[in-house]
Coordinates of C-alpha atoms in Angstrom, one line a residue:
Chain R
M26 CA -47.1 19.6 4.3
E27 CA -50.7 19.6 3.1
N28 CA -52.8 20.1 6.2
S29 CA -50.3 19.0 8.8
V30 CA -51.6 19.4 12.3
D31 CA -48.9 19.0 14.9
K32 CA -48.6 19.0 18.6
H33 CA -48.0 22.7 18.8
I34 CA -51.3 23.4 17.0
L35 CA -53.2 21.0 19.1
F36 CA -51.8 22.2 22.4
E37 CA -52.7 25.7 21.4
S38 CA -56.2 24.6 20.6
F39 CA -56.6 22.7 23.9
S40 CA -55.6 25.9 25.7
G41 CA -58.3 27.7 23.8
R42 CA -56.0 29.7 21.6
S43 CA -57.2 28.7 18.1
T44 CA -58.5 30.6 15.1
P45 CA -61.6 29.3 13.2
L46 CA -59.3 28.5 10.3
R47 CA -57.2 26.3 12.6
K48 CA -60.3 24.6 13.9
Q49 CA -61.3 23.8 10.4
Q50 CA -57.8 22.4 9.7
I51 CA -58.0 20.2 12.8
E52 CA -61.4 19.0 11.8
D53 CA -60.2 18.0 8.4
W54 CA -57.2 16.3 9.9
L55 CA -59.4 14.3 12.2
R56 CA -61.1 12.6 9.3
D57 CA -58.3 10.2 9.3
P58 CA -59.0 7.7 12.1
E59 CA -55.3 7.4 12.8
N60 CA -55.2 11.1 13.6
I61 CA -58.0 10.6 16.1
E62 CA -55.7 8.3 18.0
R63 CA -53.0 10.9 17.7
Y64 CA -55.4 13.5 19.0
Y65 CA -56.1 11.6 22.2
E66 CA -52.5 10.8 22.6
W67 CA -51.6 14.5 22.6
L68 CA -54.7 15.3 24.7
D69 CA -53.4 12.9 27.3
E70 CA -49.9 14.4 27.1
W71 CA -51.3 17.9 27.4
E72 CA -53.5 16.9 30.4
R73 CA -50.4 15.4 32.1
T74 CA -48.3 18.5 31.5
N75 CA -51.0 21.0 32.4
P76 CA -53.1 19.3 35.0
Q77 CA -56.2 21.1 36.1
F78 CA -56.4 19.0 39.2
V79 CA -54.4 16.2 40.7
P80 CA -56.5 13.8 42.8
E81 CA -54.9 13.6 46.3
T82 CA -56.1 10.1 47.1
E83 CA -53.7 7.4 46.3
T84 CA -54.9 5.8 43.1
A85 CA -54.4 2.3 44.6
T86 CA -57.0 3.2 47.3
V87 CA -59.5 4.4 44.7
L88 CA -58.8 1.4 42.6
S89 CA -59.7 -1.0 45.4
R90 CA -62.8 1.1 46.1
V91 CA -63.8 1.0 42.5
M92 CA -63.2 -2.7 42.3
G93 CA -64.8 -3.4 45.7
H94 CA -67.9 -1.6 44.7
E95 CA -69.8 -4.2 42.8
E96 CA -67.3 -6.9 42.1
P97 CA -67.0 -9.5 44.9
V98 CA -63.4 -10.3 45.6
G99 CA -64.2 -14.0 45.4
Q100 CA -65.1 -14.0 41.8
L101 CA -61.8 -12.3 40.9
T102 CA -59.7 -14.9 42.7
T103 CA -61.5 -17.8 40.9
D104 CA -60.9 -16.1 37.6
R105 CA -57.3 -16.0 38.5
R106 CA -57.1 -19.7 39.5
K107 CA -58.5 -20.6 36.2
G108 CA -55.4 -19.0 34.6
R109 CA -53.0 -21.0 36.8
G110 CA -52.0 -23.5 34.0
I111 CA -50.0 -20.8 32.2
S112 CA -48.2 -19.6 35.3
R113 CA -45.1 -21.7 34.7
L114 CA -44.9 -20.5 31.2
L115 CA -45.4 -16.9 32.5
R116 CA -42.6 -17.4 35.0
S117 CA -40.1 -18.4 32.4
R118 CA -41.3 -15.5 30.3
L119 CA -40.7 -13.2 33.3
I120 CA -37.2 -14.4 33.8
A121 CA -36.4 -13.8 30.1
A122 CA -37.9 -10.3 30.4
A123 CA -35.7 -9.7 33.5
I124 CA -32.6 -10.8 31.6
A125 CA -33.6 -8.5 28.7
T126 CA -34.1 -5.6 31.1
V127 CA -30.6 -6.1 32.6
A128 CA -29.1 -6.2 29.1
L129 CA -31.0 -3.1 28.2
I130 CA -29.8 -1.2 31.3
T131 CA -26.2 -2.2 30.5
A132 CA -26.6 -1.0 26.9
T133 CA -28.3 2.2 28.1
Y134 CA -25.3 2.9 30.2
A135 CA -22.9 2.3 27.4
L136 CA -24.7 4.4 24.8
K137 CA -25.8 7.0 27.3
N138 CA -25.6 10.1 25.1
I139 CA -27.2 8.6 22.0
L140 CA -30.0 7.2 24.1
L141 CA -30.5 10.0 26.4
Y142 CA -30.7 12.7 23.9
R143 CA -32.5 13.2 20.7
S144 CA -30.7 15.4 18.3
M145 CA -31.8 17.0 15.1
S146 CA -29.7 18.7 12.5
T147 CA -30.2 20.7 9.3
A148 CA -27.9 20.7 6.3
Y149 CA -26.5 23.7 4.6
G150 CA -29.3 25.6 2.9
E151 CA -32.0 23.7 4.8
T152 CA -34.4 25.2 7.4
R153 CA -36.8 23.1 9.4
S154 CA -39.4 23.5 12.2
V155 CA -39.8 20.9 14.8
V156 CA -42.3 20.6 17.6
L157 CA -40.7 19.6 20.9
P158 CA -42.5 17.1 23.2
D159 CA -43.7 20.0 25.4
G160 CA -45.4 21.7 22.4
S161 CA -42.7 24.3 22.0
L162 CA -41.7 25.2 18.5
V163 CA -38.1 25.3 17.3
S164 CA -37.3 26.7 13.8
M165 CA -33.7 25.7 12.9
N166 CA -31.7 27.7 10.4
A167 CA -29.3 26.0 8.1
N168 CA -26.3 24.1 9.6
T169 CA -27.8 23.8 13.0
T170 CA -28.0 21.1 15.6
V171 CA -30.6 21.0 18.4
R172 CA -30.4 18.3 21.1
Y173 CA -32.8 17.6 24.0
S174 CA -33.3 14.8 26.5
R175 CA -35.2 11.9 25.1
F176 CA -36.9 11.0 28.3
G177 CA -38.4 13.5 30.7
F178 CA -38.2 16.5 28.4
G179 CA -41.3 18.6 29.3
K180 CA -41.8 16.6 32.5
T181 CA -38.6 16.8 34.6
N182 CA -36.7 19.3 32.4
R183 CA -37.0 21.6 29.5
D184 CA -33.3 21.8 28.5
V185 CA -32.3 22.3 24.9
F186 CA -28.7 22.3 23.6
L187 CA -28.0 24.4 20.6
S188 CA -25.2 24.9 18.1
G189 CA -26.0 27.1 15.1
E190 CA -29.1 29.3 14.9
A191 CA -32.7 28.7 15.9
D192 CA -35.8 30.5 16.7
F193 CA -38.0 29.4 19.7
T194 CA -41.6 29.8 20.4
V195 CA -41.9 28.4 23.9
T196 CA -45.1 27.2 25.4
H197 CA -45.9 28.4 28.9
S198 CA -45.6 25.6 31.5
G199 CA -46.1 26.7 35.0
S200 CA -42.9 26.8 37.0
R201 CA -40.8 24.7 34.7
P202 CA -38.4 27.0 32.8
F203 CA -37.2 26.3 29.4
T204 CA -33.5 26.6 29.0
V205 CA -31.4 26.9 25.9
N206 CA -27.8 25.9 26.5
T207 CA -25.0 26.8 24.0
D208 CA -21.3 25.8 24.1
K209 CA -20.4 29.5 24.3
D210 CA -20.9 29.7 28.1
L211 CA -24.2 31.3 27.4
K212 CA -27.6 30.0 28.7
V213 CA -31.0 31.4 28.0
L214 CA -33.7 30.9 30.6
V215 CA -37.3 31.3 29.5
L216 CA -40.8 31.1 30.8
G217 CA -42.8 31.3 27.6
T218 CA -41.8 33.6 24.8
R219 CA -40.4 34.0 21.3
F220 CA -36.8 34.6 20.6
T221 CA -33.9 33.7 18.4
V222 CA -30.5 32.4 19.5
Y223 CA -27.4 32.3 17.3
A224 CA -24.4 30.4 18.6
R225 CA -21.7 29.5 16.0
G226 CA -18.1 30.2 15.3
E227 CA -17.0 32.9 17.6
K228 CA -20.2 34.8 18.1
A229 CA -23.3 34.3 20.0
T230 CA -26.4 36.5 19.8
V231 CA -29.9 36.4 21.3
V232 CA -32.9 38.4 20.0
L233 CA -36.1 38.6 22.0
R234 CA -39.3 39.3 20.2
E235 CA -41.9 38.6 22.9
G236 CA -42.0 37.8 26.7
K237 CA -39.0 37.8 29.0
V238 CA -35.8 35.7 29.1
Q239 CA -32.8 35.7 31.4
L240 CA -29.3 35.2 30.1
Q241 CA -26.5 33.6 32.0
Y242 CA -23.1 33.9 30.6
Q243 CA -19.4 34.2 31.6
E244 CA -17.7 37.6 31.5
E245 CA -14.4 38.3 33.2
K246 CA -14.6 34.8 34.6
K247 CA -17.7 35.6 36.6
E248 CA -21.1 34.4 36.0
Q249 CA -23.4 37.2 34.8
R250 CA -27.1 37.4 34.6
L251 CA -29.1 39.7 32.4
E252 CA -32.8 40.1 31.7
L253 CA -33.8 41.0 28.2
Q254 CA -36.8 43.1 27.2
P255 CA -38.6 42.5 23.9
G256 CA -36.7 44.0 21.0
D257 CA -33.3 43.6 22.7
L258 CA -30.4 42.2 20.8
F259 CA -27.6 40.7 22.9
T260 CA -24.2 40.0 21.4
A261 CA -21.3 38.1 22.9
N262 CA -18.1 38.4 20.9
K263 CA -15.1 36.2 20.7
D264 CA -13.1 38.4 23.0
R265 CA -15.9 37.7 25.5
S266 CA -17.1 41.3 25.5
T267 CA -20.8 41.7 25.4
N268 CA -23.3 44.4 24.5
V269 CA -27.1 44.9 24.3
R270 CA -28.9 47.2 22.0
H271 CA -32.5 47.8 21.1
I272 CA -33.6 47.1 17.6
A273 CA -36.8 48.2 15.9
N274 CA -37.9 45.1 14.1
P275 CA -36.6 42.0 16.1
E276 CA -38.6 39.7 13.8
N277 CA -36.3 40.6 10.9
L278 CA -33.6 38.6 12.5
S279 CA -35.6 35.4 12.2
A280 CA -36.8 36.1 8.7
W281 CA -34.7 33.1 7.5
K282 CA -37.5 30.9 8.8
D283 CA -39.4 31.7 5.7
H284 CA -36.3 31.8 3.5
E285 CA -36.5 35.6 3.6
F286 CA -33.2 37.4 3.6
L287 CA -33.4 40.9 5.0
F288 CA -30.6 43.4 4.5
D289 CA -30.4 46.9 5.8
A290 CA -27.4 48.6 4.3
T291 CA -25.6 45.3 4.8
S292 CA -22.1 45.2 3.5
L293 CA -21.1 42.4 1.2
S294 CA -18.4 41.4 3.7
E295 CA -21.1 40.9 6.4
L296 CA -23.2 39.0 3.9
A297 CA -20.2 36.8 3.3
G298 CA -20.3 35.6 6.9
M299 CA -24.0 34.8 6.5
I300 CA -23.5 32.8 3.3
K301 CA -20.8 30.8 5.0
D302 CA -23.1 30.1 8.0
N303 CA -26.1 29.1 5.9
F304 CA -24.8 27.6 2.8
G305 CA -21.3 26.5 3.8
L306 CA -19.7 28.5 1.0
S307 CA -16.6 30.7 1.5
V308 CA -16.7 34.1 -0.2
H309 CA -13.9 35.9 -2.0
F310 CA -14.0 39.5 -3.4
D311 CA -11.6 40.6 -6.0
S312 CA -11.3 44.0 -4.4
Q313 CA -11.7 45.7 -1.0
A314 CA -14.1 48.3 -2.7
L315 CA -16.4 45.5 -3.8
S316 CA -16.6 44.0 -0.3
N317 CA -17.6 47.4 1.1
R318 CA -20.6 47.7 -1.2
S319 CA -23.9 47.3 0.5
I320 CA -27.4 46.2 -0.2
S321 CA -30.8 46.8 1.4
G322 CA -34.2 45.1 1.0
S323 CA -35.8 41.8 1.5
F324 CA -35.4 38.8 -0.8
H325 CA -36.9 35.4 -1.0
A326 CA -34.3 32.7 -1.8
D327 CA -34.5 29.0 -1.2
T328 CA -31.0 28.2 -2.4
A329 CA -27.5 29.8 -2.4
T330 CA -27.7 30.5 -6.2
E331 CA -31.0 32.2 -5.9
L332 CA -29.6 34.6 -3.4
L333 CA -26.4 35.1 -5.2
D334 CA -28.3 35.9 -8.5
V335 CA -30.3 38.5 -6.8
I336 CA -27.2 40.2 -5.3
A337 CA -25.4 40.0 -8.6
Q338 CA -28.2 41.6 -10.4
L339 CA -28.8 44.3 -7.9
L340 CA -25.2 45.4 -7.7
N341 CA -24.5 44.7 -11.3
I342 CA -21.6 42.4 -10.5
H343 CA -20.7 38.8 -11.4
Y344 CA -20.0 35.7 -9.4
T345 CA -18.8 32.2 -10.0
I346 CA -18.7 29.2 -7.7
R347 CA -15.7 27.0 -7.7
E348 CA -14.9 24.3 -5.2
G349 CA -17.1 25.7 -2.4
T350 CA -16.0 29.3 -2.8
V351 CA -17.9 32.1 -4.3
Y352 CA -15.9 34.6 -6.3
F353 CA -17.4 38.1 -6.7
T354 CA -16.0 40.2 -9.5
E355 CA -16.8 43.7 -10.8
A356 CA -18.9 43.5 -14.0
L357 CA -16.4 45.3 -16.2
D358 CA -13.4 43.2 -15.4
E359 CA -14.6 39.9 -16.7
P360 CA -17.1 40.4 -19.5
R361 CA -17.0 36.8 -20.5
L362 CA -19.3 35.7 -17.6
G363 CA -23.0 36.2 -17.8
T364 CA -24.8 38.2 -15.1
S365 CA -26.4 35.2 -13.6
G366 CA -23.0 33.6 -13.1
A367 CA -22.1 30.0 -13.3
K368 CA -24.4 27.4 -11.8
A369 CA -23.3 26.1 -8.5
P370 CA -21.9 22.7 -8.7
N371 CA -23.5 21.7 -5.5
E372 CA -27.0 22.7 -6.3
Chain U
M8 CA -55.4 32.0 30.5
K9 CA -53.7 35.2 31.4
E10 CA -51.3 35.2 28.5
P11 CA -52.1 37.7 25.7
K12 CA -53.9 36.2 22.8
Q13 CA -51.4 35.3 20.1
S14 CA -52.5 35.8 16.6
S15 CA -51.3 32.7 14.9
G16 CA -51.3 34.7 11.7
S17 CA -48.1 36.5 12.7
N18 CA -46.1 33.3 12.8
P19 CA -46.5 31.8 9.4
L20 CA -44.2 28.9 9.9
R21 CA -44.0 26.0 7.6
I22 CA -43.9 23.0 9.8
A23 CA -42.4 19.7 8.9
V24 CA -43.7 17.4 11.6
D25 CA -41.0 15.3 12.9
K26 CA -42.5 11.9 12.7
D27 CA -40.8 10.4 15.6
A28 CA -40.7 6.7 14.8
D29 CA -39.1 5.4 18.0
E30 CA -41.2 7.6 20.2
Q31 CA -44.3 6.4 18.6
A32 CA -43.1 2.8 18.9
L33 CA -42.6 3.3 22.6
L34 CA -46.2 4.7 23.0
M35 CA -47.7 1.9 20.9
D36 CA -45.7 -0.6 23.0
N37 CA -47.2 0.8 26.1
E38 CA -50.7 0.1 24.9
T39 CA -49.7 -3.3 23.6
F40 CA -48.0 -4.0 26.9
I41 CA -51.2 -3.2 28.8
R42 CA -53.2 -5.3 26.4
I43 CA -51.0 -8.3 26.9
I44 CA -51.2 -8.1 30.7
L45 CA -55.0 -7.7 30.4
K46 CA -55.1 -10.9 28.5
D47 CA -53.0 -12.9 30.8
D48 CA -54.2 -11.4 34.1
P49 CA -57.1 -9.0 33.6
E50 CA -57.1 -7.8 37.2
K51 CA -53.4 -6.8 37.0
G52 CA -53.7 -5.3 33.6
F53 CA -56.7 -3.3 34.8
A54 CA -54.8 -2.0 37.7
V55 CA -52.0 -0.8 35.4
L56 CA -54.4 0.9 33.1
F57 CA -56.2 2.5 36.0
K58 CA -53.0 3.8 37.6
K59 CA -51.8 5.2 34.4
Y60 CA -54.9 7.1 33.4
Y61 CA -57.0 7.8 36.5
G62 CA -55.2 11.1 37.4
P63 CA -55.1 12.7 34.0
L64 CA -58.7 11.6 33.3
C65 CA -59.9 13.2 36.5
S66 CA -58.1 16.3 35.6
H67 CA -59.7 16.3 32.2
A68 CA -63.2 15.7 33.6
T69 CA -62.7 18.6 36.0
R70 CA -62.5 21.0 33.1
F71 CA -66.1 20.1 32.2
V72 CA -67.8 19.6 35.5
Y73 CA -65.7 21.9 37.7
S74 CA -66.1 19.7 40.7
K75 CA -63.4 17.4 42.0
E76 CA -66.0 15.0 43.4
I77 CA -68.1 14.7 40.3
A78 CA -65.0 14.3 38.1
Q79 CA -63.7 11.5 40.2
D80 CA -67.1 9.8 40.2
I81 CA -67.3 10.0 36.5
V82 CA -63.8 8.6 35.9
S83 CA -64.4 5.8 38.4
E84 CA -67.7 4.9 36.7
V85 CA -66.0 4.8 33.4
F86 CA -63.4 2.4 34.7
L87 CA -66.0 0.3 36.5
N88 CA -68.0 0.0 33.3
F89 CA -64.9 -0.9 31.4
W90 CA -64.2 -3.7 33.9
N91 CA -67.7 -5.0 34.4
K92 CA -68.5 -5.2 30.7
Q93 CA -65.1 -6.5 29.9
L94 CA -64.7 -3.8 27.4
Y95 CA -60.9 -4.5 27.2
L96 CA -61.9 -7.4 25.1
S97 CA -64.0 -5.4 22.6
V98 CA -62.4 -2.0 22.5
M99 CA -60.6 -1.8 19.2
S100 CA -59.1 1.6 19.4
T101 CA -56.4 2.3 21.9
F102 CA -57.6 2.2 25.5
R103 CA -56.4 5.8 25.8
A104 CA -58.7 7.0 23.1
Y105 CA -61.6 5.0 24.5
L106 CA -61.1 6.2 28.1
Y107 CA -60.8 9.9 27.1
T108 CA -63.9 9.6 24.8
A109 CA -65.9 7.9 27.5
V110 CA -65.0 10.4 30.2
R111 CA -65.7 13.3 28.0
N112 CA -69.1 12.0 26.9
S113 CA -69.9 11.2 30.4
A114 CA -69.0 14.6 31.6
Y115 CA -71.0 16.1 28.8
N116 CA -74.0 14.1 29.7
H117 CA -73.6 15.2 33.3
L118 CA -73.7 18.8 32.2
R119 CA -76.7 18.2 30.1
Q120 CA -78.6 16.8 33.0
E121 CA -77.5 19.6 35.2
F122 CA -77.9 22.6 32.9
G123 CA -79.8 21.3 29.9
E124 CA -83.5 21.8 29.0
R125 CA -84.6 19.1 31.4
Q126 CA -85.8 16.7 28.8
Q127 CA -83.0 14.3 29.4
E128 CA -83.6 11.0 31.1
S129 CA -81.2 10.5 34.0
G130 CA -80.4 7.2 32.6
D131 CA -77.1 5.5 31.7
R132 CA -74.5 8.2 31.5
L133 CA -72.1 5.9 29.6
A134 CA -74.4 5.1 26.8
A135 CA -72.4 7.1 24.2
A136 CA -68.9 5.7 24.5
P137 CA -68.0 4.0 21.2
E138 CA -65.6 1.1 21.0
L139 CA -64.1 2.1 17.7
V140 CA -62.5 5.4 17.0
E141 CA -63.8 5.2 13.5
D142 CA -67.3 5.7 14.9
V143 CA -66.5 9.1 16.3
D144 CA -67.0 12.1 14.1
P145 CA -64.4 14.8 14.2
Q146 CA -66.9 17.6 14.8
S147 CA -68.1 16.1 18.1
I148 CA -64.5 15.7 19.3
L149 CA -63.8 19.4 18.5
L150 CA -67.1 20.5 20.0
L151 CA -66.2 18.9 23.3
S152 CA -62.8 20.6 23.3
E153 CA -64.5 23.9 22.5
L154 CA -66.9 23.4 25.3
M155 CA -64.0 22.9 27.7
T156 CA -62.6 26.4 26.7
K157 CA -66.1 28.0 26.8
I158 CA -66.6 26.8 30.4
E159 CA -63.2 28.1 31.5
R160 CA -63.8 31.5 29.8
A161 CA -67.2 31.7 31.5
I162 CA -65.8 31.1 34.9
E163 CA -63.0 33.5 34.3
S164 CA -65.6 36.1 33.5
F165 CA -67.3 35.9 36.9
P166 CA -66.8 38.9 39.2
P167 CA -64.0 38.0 41.6
Q168 CA -66.0 37.3 44.7
C169 CA -68.6 35.3 42.7
Q170 CA -65.8 33.3 41.2
K171 CA -64.3 32.5 44.6
V172 CA -67.7 31.4 46.0
F173 CA -68.3 29.3 43.0
L174 CA -64.9 27.5 43.1
L175 CA -65.2 26.9 46.9
S176 CA -68.7 25.5 46.6
R177 CA -68.5 23.6 43.4
Y178 CA -64.9 22.7 42.8
E179 CA -64.0 22.1 46.5
G180 CA -67.4 20.8 47.4
R181 CA -67.8 23.1 50.4
K182 CA -71.1 23.9 52.1
N183 CA -72.6 27.3 51.8
R184 CA -72.5 27.8 55.5
E185 CA -68.7 27.1 55.6
I186 CA -68.1 29.5 52.7
A187 CA -70.1 32.3 54.4
D188 CA -68.0 31.8 57.5
E189 CA -64.7 31.7 55.7
L190 CA -65.3 34.7 53.5
Q191 CA -67.2 36.5 56.3
I192 CA -70.3 37.2 54.2
R193 CA -73.9 36.5 54.7
L194 CA -75.3 33.1 53.8
K195 CA -77.8 34.9 51.5
T196 CA -74.9 36.5 49.7
V197 CA -73.3 33.1 49.1
E198 CA -76.5 31.8 47.7
A199 CA -76.9 34.9 45.5
H200 CA -73.4 34.5 44.1
M201 CA -74.0 30.8 43.3
M202 CA -77.3 31.7 41.6
K203 CA -75.5 34.2 39.5
A204 CA -72.7 31.9 38.6
L205 CA -74.9 29.0 37.6
S206 CA -77.1 31.2 35.5
I207 CA -74.1 32.6 33.6
L208 CA -72.9 29.0 33.1
K209 CA -76.3 27.9 31.9
K210 CA -76.5 30.7 29.4
T211 CA -73.0 30.0 28.1
L212 CA -73.7 26.3 27.8
S213 CA -77.1 26.6 26.2
D214 CA -75.8 26.4 22.7
Y215 CA -73.9 23.2 23.4
L216 CA -76.3 21.2 25.5
K217 CA -79.1 20.7 23.0

């Protein structure tokens, strides 16, 4: 964590979008010779994905020109003749290599999905940010899986498969669109922007903070296309109905990236859904009235119990956790329990 | 760079870098692979290395010198030097790091000769390519990356017509006469645009080319 410079930071700095602080950070990071190698590795990758200029001449032609320049051909062939003694050994090595290649291809075919895709998952209560090979940043909320092709991502495609919830900061890359696929018949096409996609259970939502995205989804068995403007919140429900509304602070919906929880007159029953998504805990209320109470404000919580403690204190209620279920009770009913509740067994 | 400036402060993400072990192994293997061929059959290994890096290196050099031709010359020279001095035997860093460093230094030296204070000898442009990454100091690496951005910004700041003339002349390597004909302007105007462009560039670069 301390002074971690990643591909995203470097790509931004190569493109001239870097603050003096970042520059200092990169400079410190470069003091480690290993990171210098890393730096050139990423510089090379950046140069390949954003070429300023592609030489038209066939490299082979240039190569022979370069070699032909000062190096007489004769000298090279004698060099090669000297190495003839090892050629038989080399040949058997080549055969072995060929066999290995065939074996590898067969294995590749058999294990196609595992080999072709890289997938990353977060556990309950864990959030994580990952830089994709094209320099885009994905922040995954808890209980989320993101998959992308191991080879060619950023070069031939920029397709990401999502189940759960994640926030994307996509780097701009010419004509190659970035696509987020979900298993909800919903696709998000991007050209460089920041947005959050939620796709779990029966609901899918997309919030756009910056830039422009196009959605492709199924409604009434027809493919629909829709362009979102910054601040738009798109929701697809389980009955396949959809709606778009404009919200004032789209960044609030990705506050989880920093373990911030933002509530705006959020009812406890709504909160229950969120606790289930993020911490894998079911929620039970001992009365309907309790589930209708609501809270507002922003809280920092790294764990389920931290969040539950805050809620319990705020509303002056109690909670206990037993076998993966949170039980909320009114304070007066069970005076035996302390306000802070029992400690979660899974913490 | 038409995108709006993003303030990186608004996105205070904590980033856990995904140290991708197998991906790294693949990359290392690529280098090792080329090293092995170079040992067994230098000519062939050199060809593999050349084919892999020639394009990206030319592209990179262009960012500094803004001329296709000069960029290709610089890269070819770096490769030629690498071959003639058999540097593949002595370069201890990855070839990638070596080649990028050499091309950048060479491009930088070229700019110095062209825009600098005229004290430089027009000697060996490749003098300053180290064979060990440990010998490079971070500041000079960053300075070069910064220079690359500075140049781009400067060229973006040219008035439109001036920019067009500059790119046709320098980047495409066209003659002033041809440019005048194509843009239907006077030859004198083309020359004036070039003068202006080069003086802006020289001013921008003066801090970097000491």
